[in-house]
Structure formats: C-alpha cells, structure tokens
Amino acid sequence: MNGVVGYMYPNEVTLYWSVLIVLYPFITGLVAGAFILASLERVFRVEAVKPTYRLALLTALAFLLDAPLPLQLHLGHPERSPEMYFTPHSTSAMAMFGYVYLWYLMAVLVFEIWLDYRRDIVLWSQESKGLLRVIYKIMSLGSSNISERSLHIDERVGWVVTLVGIPSAFLLHGYVGFIFGSLKANPWWSSPLMPVVFIFSAMVSGIAAVMLIYMAVTKLRRQSIDMRCIDTVAMYMFYIFIIDFSLEMLDLVHRIYEADESFRSLDFMVHTKLFFSQIVVQIIIGTLVPLVLLFITQVARIREVIRKRIYVLCGCLILISVFAMRWNVVIGGQLFSKSFLGYTTYKMDLVTREGLFVAIGLTILPLVFLSVLLKLLPPWPEKTLHEVAAGD
C-alpha cells in the first residue's frame, strides 16, 4: 500500500495528543516568560520595569498552578500520576517533568515571592483581622523579624533565588521543546532548534501576557499606566520577538535546503492543512504585523494613547501567534503518515474531557488564580495595610 498516495494505516489515523497538549506548552511558556520579565528588575536592575515585577511573579505562579491540569485531564488515569515521584524514571524526559515542576514551584517561585513579600506579610498579620489575619500568620511561617539586617538578607537571598530561577525557567519550558525535537521518527518535530525556539517564544508570550495584565489591572484600579515601564517592556518584547522569528526562519530555511525524503510531505502540509494556522495566523497576522507595529513605536514619535493601543493589539496578536505555533507543532506533527503518503484531519470536540470548552476553561482558570493572589498579595506599594484589612 506504500504506493497509494493518501493512504494511512489504521494505527496512524488516531491523534493521541489533543488541544490539551497544545495548551500545556502554551501555559508553561507564559510562566517562563513572566519570570524572565521579573528577573529584568531583580537581577539585571532594569528599574523601568519595576512596576511589573511583583505582578510578573504572581502571574507566573497563577499560570504555574494551572500548568499540570491539561496533562492530568489528558491522562486516562490521572490518579496514577503521583507514581512518577515514587518510582522515578531518570531516562524519561516526561517523567522528569514532575521534579522540574516541583523544583520550580516550591524552591524557586514560591520561595522568591515569600522573600519579597515577607515584610509585608508580617505587617499584614499584625494589622489585618479575621480570616486574613490567620492566613497571613500562616504565610509568615512564624517569622516576625523585619529588622533592616533581616530584610537585607532577604534581598540578597532573593537575588540568588532569581538568578537560579532563570535557568530553571528555561529548563521548565525548554524540556517540552526537547521532547519534540528528540523524536527522530517525526520529521516535523525532529530539529535541534526546537527547544531554543520554544524558549524564546515562551519569553515573548509571557512578557506580552504580563504587559496586557498590567495595563488591564491598572485600568480597573483607575490608576495611570506607567508609560516608561510599558515602553521598556515593549522594547524587550520586540527584540526577543525578532530573535524568536529569526530562529524559526532559520529552521525553515534549513529544512528547505536539506530537502530530505520528508520535505515534499511537509511542504504539502504547509500549503494545505496548516496554511491558515501557520502562514496566515502564526506568521503574517501573529508575527509580521506586531513586528512592524513594534518597530514603528521604536523609531517614530507616537502619541501615548496610540502607543497604548498598539501595545494591546501587539500583545494579543503575539499570544495568538505563540498559541498557533504550539498548535502547528503538536497537531501538525500528527496529521501525516509515517510513509509521508497519507494525511488525516484533527476534529476537536466541544464538551468532552479534551474538548474546546475544557480548553477555554483551563485558559481562564489562571486569571481566577491571579485575581485571588492579587487580593491576597497586592503588588502595588500604594495599597495600604488598612485597605487590605478592610477587604476581609
């Protein structure tokens, strides 16, 4: 049957990875990107982005809490997932995810947030009342020393934790690209650039998400947006996006130049089944348009109100582009046969365990987590202790 174009063997027709597996690397990418933005202020001393520092940490935590849920829902028996901690398999990249996740969650992100908020938590535990007082007492871990020397130690330890957290963030998301890139049997995925592309696209999407959240929350609080901060965030987003796009184009040019036996099949995929999601959505709408708009903001004098609208539009388009990239990798890599002669189509359900509604819910859930975190740990210095206590 190898000579029959369009034929797929029965065991190749089923797509084992659904939209939830698309959502998983997208969410972890937002975590990594948000943490990298926070590290600009803590490690690299970019003072202009300081208004987004705490917000970026809380955003990373909110999305990190949501990150394992797509995988749990995808598993036929999610109750078996704790087994990977008790029966470790060091040669399995997927099995090692649990340890990477716990390390990043507990030893890096939560610890850094606690160090940064420790002084505020101690004060809130003294001035708050009711349930909030109990929560802050628990969060203080019995620590009440907020002397100048103690806070200086918190600052130095926090700097070290952030420094360690940068490669940890790369590891958290880079291993996803490593899994795809190491699958030699699938030419759509097998590329040494896959982990690097995943990391840079994660940085872009996370920075875009924090920028949009900062602008939205500031607007809801009826405060003025710090344009110096937003301009700086947009500048870093623009430069990283250029690197990300360059890497993706380098991978594409390499595939075209190499033109192995799978090239005709992949070329057919790009021109048919993935034309809209990759060429139109990912490259044209989601990449070229925001790159051009961001370039204009860097070289031309534009009114503040127009810049805000451009940044909102670019942030939304970048998030769409990165999600489309994850879609094209995960779903696109399953649409052709191993013989490169047959093709299939992915049909997404609406209300099943791995359907559209569940995916939308998992996308919104981190924003719910974030709203709780913002209420519990307000990142803005003008938020007084009495206002926090009054919210109980």
Short mmCIF file of N, CA and C in Angstrom, two decimals, residues 24-196:
data_model
loop_
_atom_site.label_atom_id
_atom_site.label_comp_id
_atom_site.label_asym_id
_atom_site.label_seq_id
_atom_site.Cartn_x
_atom_site.Cartn_y
_atom_site.Cartn_z
N TYR A 24 -0.83 22.90 27.14
CA TYR A 24 0.19 22.72 28.17
C TYR A 24 1.48 23.51 27.89
N PRO A 25 2.13 23.34 26.72
CA PRO A 25 3.34 24.15 26.49
C PRO A 25 3.06 25.63 26.36
N PHE A 26 1.84 25.99 25.97
CA PHE A 26 1.49 27.40 25.89
C PHE A 26 1.46 28.02 27.29
N ILE A 27 0.85 27.31 28.26
CA ILE A 27 0.76 27.83 29.62
C ILE A 27 2.13 27.86 30.29
N THR A 28 2.91 26.79 30.15
CA THR A 28 4.24 26.80 30.75
C THR A 28 5.12 27.88 30.14
N GLY A 29 4.89 28.18 28.88
CA GLY A 29 5.64 29.27 28.26
C GLY A 29 5.33 30.61 28.88
N LEU A 30 4.06 30.84 29.22
CA LEU A 30 3.69 32.08 29.90
C LEU A 30 4.37 32.18 31.25
N VAL A 31 4.50 31.04 31.94
CA VAL A 31 5.19 31.02 33.24
C VAL A 31 6.64 31.45 33.08
N ALA A 32 7.33 30.82 32.13
CA ALA A 32 8.74 31.13 31.92
C ALA A 32 8.94 32.58 31.50
N GLY A 33 8.12 33.06 30.58
CA GLY A 33 8.26 34.43 30.11
C GLY A 33 7.99 35.46 31.19
N ALA A 34 6.97 35.20 32.02
CA ALA A 34 6.66 36.14 33.10
C ALA A 34 7.82 36.20 34.10
N PHE A 35 8.42 35.06 34.41
CA PHE A 35 9.53 35.05 35.35
C PHE A 35 10.74 35.78 34.77
N ILE A 36 10.99 35.61 33.48
CA ILE A 36 12.12 36.31 32.85
C ILE A 36 11.90 37.82 32.93
N LEU A 37 10.67 38.28 32.75
CA LEU A 37 10.39 39.70 32.87
C LEU A 37 10.67 40.18 34.29
N ALA A 38 10.28 39.38 35.28
CA ALA A 38 10.56 39.76 36.68
C ALA A 38 12.06 39.82 36.95
N SER A 39 12.81 38.94 36.32
CA SER A 39 14.26 38.91 36.55
C SER A 39 14.96 40.13 35.97
N LEU A 40 14.34 40.81 35.03
CA LEU A 40 14.95 42.02 34.48
C LEU A 40 15.17 43.06 35.57
N GLU A 41 14.21 43.15 36.49
CA GLU A 41 14.35 44.14 37.57
C GLU A 41 15.23 43.62 38.69
N ARG A 42 15.05 42.35 39.09
CA ARG A 42 15.76 41.82 40.25
C ARG A 42 17.23 41.57 39.96
N VAL A 43 17.54 40.94 38.83
CA VAL A 43 18.91 40.54 38.53
C VAL A 43 19.63 41.58 37.68
N PHE A 44 18.95 42.06 36.63
CA PHE A 44 19.62 42.95 35.68
C PHE A 44 19.39 44.42 35.97
N ARG A 45 18.66 44.70 37.04
CA ARG A 45 18.48 46.07 37.53
C ARG A 45 17.88 47.01 36.48
N VAL A 46 16.92 46.54 35.73
CA VAL A 46 16.20 47.39 34.78
C VAL A 46 15.07 48.06 35.56
N GLU A 47 15.35 49.22 36.12
CA GLU A 47 14.42 49.87 37.04
C GLU A 47 13.11 50.27 36.35
N ALA A 48 13.14 50.47 35.05
CA ALA A 48 11.94 50.93 34.35
C ALA A 48 10.80 49.93 34.44
N VAL A 49 11.12 48.63 34.55
CA VAL A 49 10.06 47.61 34.56
C VAL A 49 9.64 47.24 35.99
N LYS A 50 10.09 47.99 36.98
CA LYS A 50 9.79 47.67 38.38
C LYS A 50 8.29 47.60 38.67
N PRO A 51 7.44 48.45 38.06
CA PRO A 51 6.00 48.33 38.34
C PRO A 51 5.41 46.97 37.99
N THR A 52 6.07 46.21 37.13
CA THR A 52 5.53 44.90 36.75
C THR A 52 6.22 43.75 37.48
N TYR A 53 7.18 44.05 38.38
CA TYR A 53 7.98 42.99 38.98
C TYR A 53 7.12 42.00 39.78
N ARG A 54 6.45 42.50 40.80
CA ARG A 54 5.62 41.62 41.62
C ARG A 54 4.47 41.02 40.82
N LEU A 55 3.88 41.80 39.96
CA LEU A 55 2.79 41.29 39.13
C LEU A 55 3.27 40.14 38.25
N ALA A 56 4.48 40.25 37.73
CA ALA A 56 5.03 39.17 36.89
C ALA A 56 5.22 37.89 37.70
N LEU A 57 5.70 38.02 38.94
CA LEU A 57 5.88 36.84 39.79
C LEU A 57 4.54 36.18 40.10
N LEU A 58 3.54 36.97 40.44
CA LEU A 58 2.22 36.41 40.74
C LEU A 58 1.57 35.81 39.50
N THR A 59 1.80 36.43 38.35
CA THR A 59 1.27 35.87 37.10
C THR A 59 1.92 34.53 36.81
N ALA A 60 3.23 34.45 37.01
CA ALA A 60 3.92 33.18 36.79
C ALA A 60 3.38 32.10 37.72
N LEU A 61 3.13 32.45 38.98
CA LEU A 61 2.60 31.47 39.94
C LEU A 61 1.20 31.03 39.55
N ALA A 62 0.35 31.97 39.14
CA ALA A 62 -1.02 31.63 38.77
C ALA A 62 -1.06 30.66 37.60
N PHE A 63 -0.24 30.90 36.60
CA PHE A 63 -0.22 30.00 35.44
C PHE A 63 0.49 28.69 35.76
N LEU A 64 1.46 28.74 36.67
CA LEU A 64 2.16 27.51 37.05
C LEU A 64 1.23 26.56 37.80
N LEU A 65 0.34 27.09 38.63
CA LEU A 65 -0.63 26.26 39.33
C LEU A 65 -1.57 25.57 38.35
N ASP A 66 -1.81 26.21 37.22
CA ASP A 66 -2.72 25.66 36.21
C ASP A 66 -2.02 24.71 35.24
N ALA A 67 -0.69 24.80 35.16
CA ALA A 67 0.05 24.09 34.11
C ALA A 67 -0.16 22.58 34.09
N PRO A 68 -0.18 21.87 35.23
CA PRO A 68 -0.32 20.40 35.15
C PRO A 68 -1.73 19.93 34.80
N LEU A 69 -2.74 20.79 34.91
CA LEU A 69 -4.12 20.36 34.73
C LEU A 69 -4.41 19.81 33.33
N PRO A 70 -3.90 20.43 32.24
CA PRO A 70 -4.14 19.81 30.93
C PRO A 70 -3.59 18.40 30.83
N LEU A 71 -2.43 18.16 31.42
CA LEU A 71 -1.86 16.81 31.39
C LEU A 71 -2.69 15.85 32.23
N GLN A 72 -3.17 16.32 33.38
CA GLN A 72 -3.98 15.47 34.24
C GLN A 72 -5.28 15.06 33.54
N LEU A 73 -5.91 15.99 32.85
CA LEU A 73 -7.15 15.68 32.15
C LEU A 73 -6.90 14.77 30.95
N HIS A 74 -5.73 14.90 30.35
CA HIS A 74 -5.40 14.08 29.19
C HIS A 74 -5.16 12.63 29.59
N LEU A 75 -4.66 12.40 30.81
CA LEU A 75 -4.36 11.05 31.25
C LEU A 75 -5.64 10.24 31.43
N GLY A 76 -5.59 8.99 31.03
CA GLY A 76 -6.74 8.12 31.25
C GLY A 76 -6.97 7.83 32.71
N HIS A 77 -5.88 7.76 33.48
CA HIS A 77 -5.95 7.53 34.92
C HIS A 77 -5.08 8.56 35.63
N PRO A 78 -5.59 9.77 35.80
CA PRO A 78 -4.76 10.83 36.42
C PRO A 78 -4.35 10.50 37.84
N GLU A 79 -5.09 9.61 38.51
CA GLU A 79 -4.72 9.27 39.88
C GLU A 79 -3.40 8.53 39.95
N ARG A 80 -2.93 8.06 38.79
CA ARG A 80 -1.65 7.35 38.78
C ARG A 80 -0.45 8.29 38.63
N SER A 81 -0.70 9.55 38.38
CA SER A 81 0.41 10.49 38.13
C SER A 81 1.38 10.62 39.29
N PRO A 82 0.94 10.52 40.57
CA PRO A 82 1.94 10.59 41.66
C PRO A 82 2.98 9.48 41.62
N GLU A 83 2.71 8.43 40.85
CA GLU A 83 3.66 7.33 40.79
C GLU A 83 5.02 7.77 40.26
N MET A 84 5.03 8.84 39.43
CA MET A 84 6.31 9.26 38.86
C MET A 84 7.24 9.82 39.93
N TYR A 85 6.69 10.24 41.08
CA TYR A 85 7.54 10.70 42.17
C TYR A 85 8.09 9.53 42.98
N PHE A 86 7.30 8.48 43.10
CA PHE A 86 7.70 7.34 43.93
C PHE A 86 8.49 6.30 43.15
N THR A 87 8.31 6.26 41.85
CA THR A 87 9.07 5.32 41.00
C THR A 87 9.74 6.12 39.89
N PRO A 88 10.74 6.90 40.21
CA PRO A 88 11.36 7.79 39.22
C PRO A 88 12.02 7.03 38.08
N HIS A 89 11.91 7.63 36.89
CA HIS A 89 12.50 7.05 35.69
C HIS A 89 13.40 8.12 35.09
N SER A 90 14.68 8.08 35.43
CA SER A 90 15.59 9.17 35.09
C SER A 90 15.85 9.30 33.60
N THR A 91 15.57 8.25 32.82
CA THR A 91 15.82 8.33 31.37
C THR A 91 14.62 8.86 30.60
N SER A 92 13.53 9.14 31.26
CA SER A 92 12.33 9.63 30.60
C SER A 92 12.19 11.13 30.82
N ALA A 93 12.19 11.89 29.72
CA ALA A 93 12.05 13.35 29.83
C ALA A 93 10.70 13.73 30.40
N MET A 94 9.65 12.99 30.04
CA MET A 94 8.32 13.31 30.55
C MET A 94 8.23 13.00 32.04
N ALA A 95 8.82 11.88 32.47
CA ALA A 95 8.76 11.51 33.88
C ALA A 95 9.50 12.52 34.75
N MET A 96 10.54 13.14 34.21
CA MET A 96 11.32 14.10 34.99
C MET A 96 10.60 15.43 35.14
N PHE A 97 9.51 15.62 34.38
CA PHE A 97 8.78 16.89 34.47
C PHE A 97 8.29 17.14 35.89
N GLY A 98 7.83 16.09 36.58
CA GLY A 98 7.32 16.28 37.92
C GLY A 98 8.33 16.90 38.85
N TYR A 99 9.58 16.47 38.73
CA TYR A 99 10.64 17.02 39.58
C TYR A 99 10.99 18.44 39.18
N VAL A 100 11.01 18.69 37.88
CA VAL A 100 11.27 20.06 37.41
C VAL A 100 10.17 20.99 37.88
N TYR A 101 8.94 20.52 37.79
CA TYR A 101 7.79 21.34 38.20
C TYR A 101 7.85 21.66 39.69
N LEU A 102 8.07 20.65 40.53
CA LEU A 102 8.13 20.88 41.97
C LEU A 102 9.30 21.79 42.35
N TRP A 103 10.44 21.59 41.70
CA TRP A 103 11.60 22.44 41.97
C TRP A 103 11.29 23.89 41.65
N TYR A 104 10.72 24.12 40.49
CA TYR A 104 10.45 25.49 40.08
C TYR A 104 9.35 26.11 40.93
N LEU A 105 8.31 25.32 41.28
CA LEU A 105 7.20 25.85 42.04
C LEU A 105 7.61 26.20 43.47
N MET A 106 8.20 25.22 44.18
CA MET A 106 8.46 25.38 45.59
C MET A 106 9.81 26.04 45.89
N ALA A 107 10.86 25.57 45.22
CA ALA A 107 12.21 26.04 45.56
C ALA A 107 12.55 27.36 44.91
N VAL A 108 11.85 27.73 43.87
CA VAL A 108 12.19 28.97 43.16
C VAL A 108 11.08 30.01 43.28
N LEU A 109 9.94 29.74 42.65
CA LEU A 109 8.92 30.78 42.52
C LEU A 109 8.26 31.13 43.85
N VAL A 110 7.74 30.14 44.56
CA VAL A 110 7.08 30.42 45.84
C VAL A 110 8.06 31.00 46.84
N PHE A 111 9.27 30.48 46.87
CA PHE A 111 10.28 30.98 47.81
C PHE A 111 10.63 32.43 47.51
N GLU A 112 10.78 32.77 46.23
CA GLU A 112 11.11 34.16 45.89
C GLU A 112 9.97 35.10 46.24
N ILE A 113 8.74 34.68 45.96
CA ILE A 113 7.59 35.52 46.32
C ILE A 113 7.53 35.72 47.83
N TRP A 114 7.77 34.65 48.58
CA TRP A 114 7.73 34.76 50.04
C TRP A 114 8.81 35.71 50.56
N LEU A 115 10.00 35.61 50.01
CA LEU A 115 11.08 36.50 50.43
C LEU A 115 10.75 37.95 50.11
N ASP A 116 10.18 38.18 48.94
CA ASP A 116 9.88 39.54 48.52
C ASP A 116 8.74 40.15 49.35
N TYR A 117 7.78 39.31 49.75
CA TYR A 117 6.61 39.79 50.49
C TYR A 117 6.74 39.62 52.00
N ARG A 118 7.83 39.06 52.51
CA ARG A 118 7.88 38.68 53.92
C ARG A 118 7.61 39.85 54.84
N ARG A 119 8.22 40.99 54.57
CA ARG A 119 7.99 42.17 55.42
C ARG A 119 6.52 42.56 55.41
N ASP A 120 5.92 42.60 54.22
CA ASP A 120 4.51 42.98 54.11
C ASP A 120 3.61 41.95 54.80
N ILE A 121 3.95 40.68 54.66
CA ILE A 121 3.14 39.63 55.28
C ILE A 121 3.14 39.77 56.80
N VAL A 122 4.31 40.05 57.36
CA VAL A 122 4.41 40.23 58.82
C VAL A 122 3.55 41.42 59.26
N LEU A 123 3.64 42.53 58.54
CA LEU A 123 2.85 43.71 58.90
C LEU A 123 1.36 43.45 58.72
N TRP A 124 0.99 42.77 57.64
CA TRP A 124 -0.43 42.46 57.41
C TRP A 124 -0.97 41.52 58.49
N SER A 125 -0.12 40.60 58.96
CA SER A 125 -0.57 39.67 60.01
C SER A 125 -0.83 40.39 61.32
N GLN A 126 -0.23 41.57 61.48
CA GLN A 126 -0.41 42.35 62.71
C GLN A 126 -1.60 43.29 62.61
N GLU A 127 -1.90 43.77 61.40
CA GLU A 127 -2.93 44.79 61.24
C GLU A 127 -4.24 44.26 60.69
N SER A 128 -4.21 43.08 60.05
CA SER A 128 -5.44 42.52 59.50
C SER A 128 -6.28 41.88 60.59
N LYS A 129 -7.51 41.57 60.24
CA LYS A 129 -8.42 40.95 61.18
C LYS A 129 -9.12 39.76 60.53
N GLY A 130 -9.65 38.90 61.37
CA GLY A 130 -10.45 37.79 60.88
C GLY A 130 -9.63 36.76 60.13
N LEU A 131 -10.21 36.26 59.03
CA LEU A 131 -9.60 35.19 58.25
C LEU A 131 -8.27 35.62 57.63
N LEU A 132 -8.21 36.87 57.17
CA LEU A 132 -6.96 37.35 56.57
C LEU A 132 -5.82 37.31 57.57
N ARG A 133 -6.10 37.63 58.80
CA ARG A 133 -5.06 37.61 59.84
C ARG A 133 -4.51 36.19 60.01
N VAL A 134 -5.40 35.20 60.00
CA VAL A 134 -4.98 33.81 60.14
C VAL A 134 -4.14 33.39 58.94
N ILE A 135 -4.59 33.78 57.74
CA ILE A 135 -3.86 33.42 56.52
C ILE A 135 -2.46 34.02 56.52
N TYR A 136 -2.37 35.30 56.88
CA TYR A 136 -1.06 35.95 56.89
C TYR A 136 -0.16 35.38 57.99
N LYS A 137 -0.74 34.98 59.12
CA LYS A 137 0.05 34.35 60.18
C LYS A 137 0.66 33.04 59.67
N ILE A 138 -0.14 32.27 58.95
CA ILE A 138 0.37 31.01 58.38
C ILE A 138 1.45 31.29 57.35
N MET A 139 1.21 32.29 56.50
CA MET A 139 2.16 32.62 55.44
C MET A 139 3.48 33.16 56.00
N SER A 140 3.43 33.77 57.17
CA SER A 140 4.67 34.31 57.75
C SER A 140 5.59 33.23 58.26
N LEU A 141 5.06 31.99 58.42
CA LEU A 141 5.85 30.84 58.89
C LEU A 141 6.52 31.11 60.23
N GLY A 142 5.82 31.89 61.05
CA GLY A 142 6.36 32.18 62.38
C GLY A 142 7.45 33.23 62.40
N SER A 143 7.74 33.83 61.25
CA SER A 143 8.79 34.85 61.18
C SER A 143 8.20 36.23 61.47
N SER A 144 8.82 36.95 62.39
CA SER A 144 8.37 38.30 62.71
C SER A 144 9.51 39.31 62.71
N ASN A 145 10.70 38.86 62.39
CA ASN A 145 11.87 39.74 62.38
C ASN A 145 11.93 40.49 61.06
N ILE A 146 11.65 41.78 61.11
CA ILE A 146 11.71 42.60 59.89
C ILE A 146 12.70 43.75 60.11
N SER A 147 13.78 43.44 60.82
CA SER A 147 14.82 44.43 61.02
C SER A 147 15.52 44.72 59.69
N GLU A 148 16.27 45.80 59.68
CA GLU A 148 16.97 46.20 58.45
C GLU A 148 17.95 45.11 58.00
N ARG A 149 18.65 44.51 58.94
CA ARG A 149 19.60 43.45 58.59
C ARG A 149 18.86 42.22 58.03
N SER A 150 17.73 41.87 58.64
CA SER A 150 16.96 40.72 58.17
C SER A 150 16.43 40.96 56.77
N LEU A 151 15.94 42.15 56.50
CA LEU A 151 15.42 42.46 55.17
C LEU A 151 16.53 42.49 54.13
N HIS A 152 17.71 42.90 54.55
CA HIS A 152 18.87 42.89 53.64
C HIS A 152 19.22 41.45 53.25
N ILE A 153 19.15 40.55 54.23
CA ILE A 153 19.41 39.14 53.93
C ILE A 153 18.35 38.60 52.98
N ASP A 154 17.08 38.99 53.20
CA ASP A 154 16.01 38.57 52.28
C ASP A 154 16.31 39.03 50.86
N GLU A 155 16.79 40.26 50.73
CA GLU A 155 17.10 40.81 49.42
C GLU A 155 18.21 40.04 48.74
N ARG A 156 19.28 39.73 49.47
CA ARG A 156 20.41 39.01 48.87
C ARG A 156 20.02 37.58 48.51
N VAL A 157 19.31 36.91 49.41
CA VAL A 157 18.87 35.54 49.12
C VAL A 157 17.90 35.54 47.94
N GLY A 158 17.00 36.53 47.90
CA GLY A 158 16.06 36.63 46.78
C GLY A 158 16.78 36.81 45.46
N TRP A 159 17.86 37.58 45.46
CA TRP A 159 18.64 37.79 44.24
C TRP A 159 19.23 36.48 43.76
N VAL A 160 19.75 35.68 44.68
CA VAL A 160 20.33 34.38 44.33
C VAL A 160 19.25 33.44 43.80
N VAL A 161 18.08 33.45 44.46
CA VAL A 161 16.98 32.58 44.01
C VAL A 161 16.55 32.96 42.60
N THR A 162 16.45 34.25 42.32
CA THR A 162 16.08 34.69 40.97
C THR A 162 17.13 34.27 39.96
N LEU A 163 18.40 34.40 40.35
CA LEU A 163 19.48 34.00 39.45
C LEU A 163 19.38 32.51 39.12
N VAL A 164 19.09 31.70 40.12
CA VAL A 164 18.90 30.26 39.90
C VAL A 164 17.62 30.01 39.10
N GLY A 165 16.63 30.86 39.30
CA GLY A 165 15.35 30.68 38.64
C GLY A 165 15.38 30.90 37.14
N ILE A 166 16.33 31.69 36.65
CA ILE A 166 16.38 31.95 35.21
C ILE A 166 16.65 30.67 34.43
N PRO A 167 17.74 29.93 34.72
CA PRO A 167 17.92 28.65 34.01
C PRO A 167 16.83 27.64 34.35
N SER A 168 16.25 27.74 35.55
CA SER A 168 15.16 26.84 35.91
C SER A 168 13.95 27.09 35.03
N ALA A 169 13.67 28.36 34.74
CA ALA A 169 12.56 28.70 33.84
C ALA A 169 12.82 28.18 32.44
N PHE A 170 14.06 28.31 31.99
CA PHE A 170 14.41 27.75 30.68
C PHE A 170 14.26 26.24 30.67
N LEU A 171 14.66 25.60 31.77
CA LEU A 171 14.54 24.15 31.85
C LEU A 171 13.09 23.71 31.88
N LEU A 172 12.25 24.45 32.60
CA LEU A 172 10.84 24.10 32.70
C LEU A 172 10.18 24.05 31.34
N HIS A 173 10.46 25.04 30.51
CA HIS A 173 9.81 25.08 29.20
C HIS A 173 10.67 24.47 28.11
N GLY A 174 11.99 24.58 28.24
CA GLY A 174 12.86 24.05 27.20
C GLY A 174 12.75 22.55 27.06
N TYR A 175 12.44 21.84 28.16
CA TYR A 175 12.37 20.40 28.06
C TYR A 175 11.18 19.97 27.19
N VAL A 176 10.13 20.82 27.10
CA VAL A 176 9.00 20.49 26.23
C VAL A 176 9.47 20.48 24.78
N GLY A 177 10.22 21.51 24.39
CA GLY A 177 10.80 21.52 23.05
C GLY A 177 11.79 20.39 22.85
N PHE A 178 12.49 20.03 23.94
CA PHE A 178 13.43 18.91 23.86
C PHE A 178 12.71 17.61 23.53
N ILE A 179 11.54 17.40 24.15
CA ILE A 179 10.78 16.17 23.89
C ILE A 179 10.41 16.08 22.42
N PHE A 180 9.89 17.17 21.86
CA PHE A 180 9.51 17.16 20.45
C PHE A 180 10.73 17.04 19.55
N GLY A 181 11.76 17.83 19.85
CA GLY A 181 12.93 17.85 18.98
C GLY A 181 13.70 16.55 18.96
N SER A 182 13.56 15.73 20.02
CA SER A 182 14.31 14.48 20.09
C SER A 182 13.60 13.30 19.43
N LEU A 183 12.36 13.51 18.96
CA LEU A 183 11.61 12.43 18.30
C LEU A 183 12.06 12.33 16.84
N LYS A 184 13.07 11.53 16.59
CA LYS A 184 13.64 11.43 15.25
C LYS A 184 12.67 10.84 14.25
N ALA A 185 11.70 10.06 14.73
CA ALA A 185 10.77 9.40 13.81
C ALA A 185 9.80 10.39 13.18
N ASN A 186 9.71 11.60 13.73
CA ASN A 186 8.78 12.58 13.19
C ASN A 186 9.56 13.78 12.66
N PRO A 187 9.67 13.91 11.33
CA PRO A 187 10.49 14.99 10.76
C PRO A 187 9.94 16.38 11.03
N TRP A 188 8.65 16.49 11.34
CA TRP A 188 8.07 17.81 11.64
C TRP A 188 8.61 18.33 12.97
N TRP A 189 8.95 17.43 13.89
CA TRP A 189 9.42 17.81 15.21
C TRP A 189 10.93 17.72 15.35
N SER A 190 11.53 16.79 14.66
CA SER A 190 12.95 16.48 14.88
C SER A 190 13.84 17.61 14.39
N SER A 191 14.21 18.49 15.33
CA SER A 191 15.09 19.61 14.99
C SER A 191 15.83 20.05 16.24
N PRO A 192 17.13 20.25 16.18
CA PRO A 192 17.87 20.72 17.38
C PRO A 192 17.49 22.12 17.80
N LEU A 193 16.83 22.87 16.90
CA LEU A 193 16.42 24.23 17.24
C LEU A 193 15.09 24.26 18.00
N MET A 194 14.39 23.13 18.06
CA MET A 194 13.07 23.11 18.67
C MET A 194 13.08 23.61 20.12
N PRO A 195 13.99 23.14 20.99
CA PRO A 195 13.99 23.66 22.38
C PRO A 195 14.27 25.15 22.45
N VAL A 196 15.16 25.64 21.60
CA VAL A 196 15.52 27.06 21.62
C VAL A 196 14.35 27.92 21.16
#
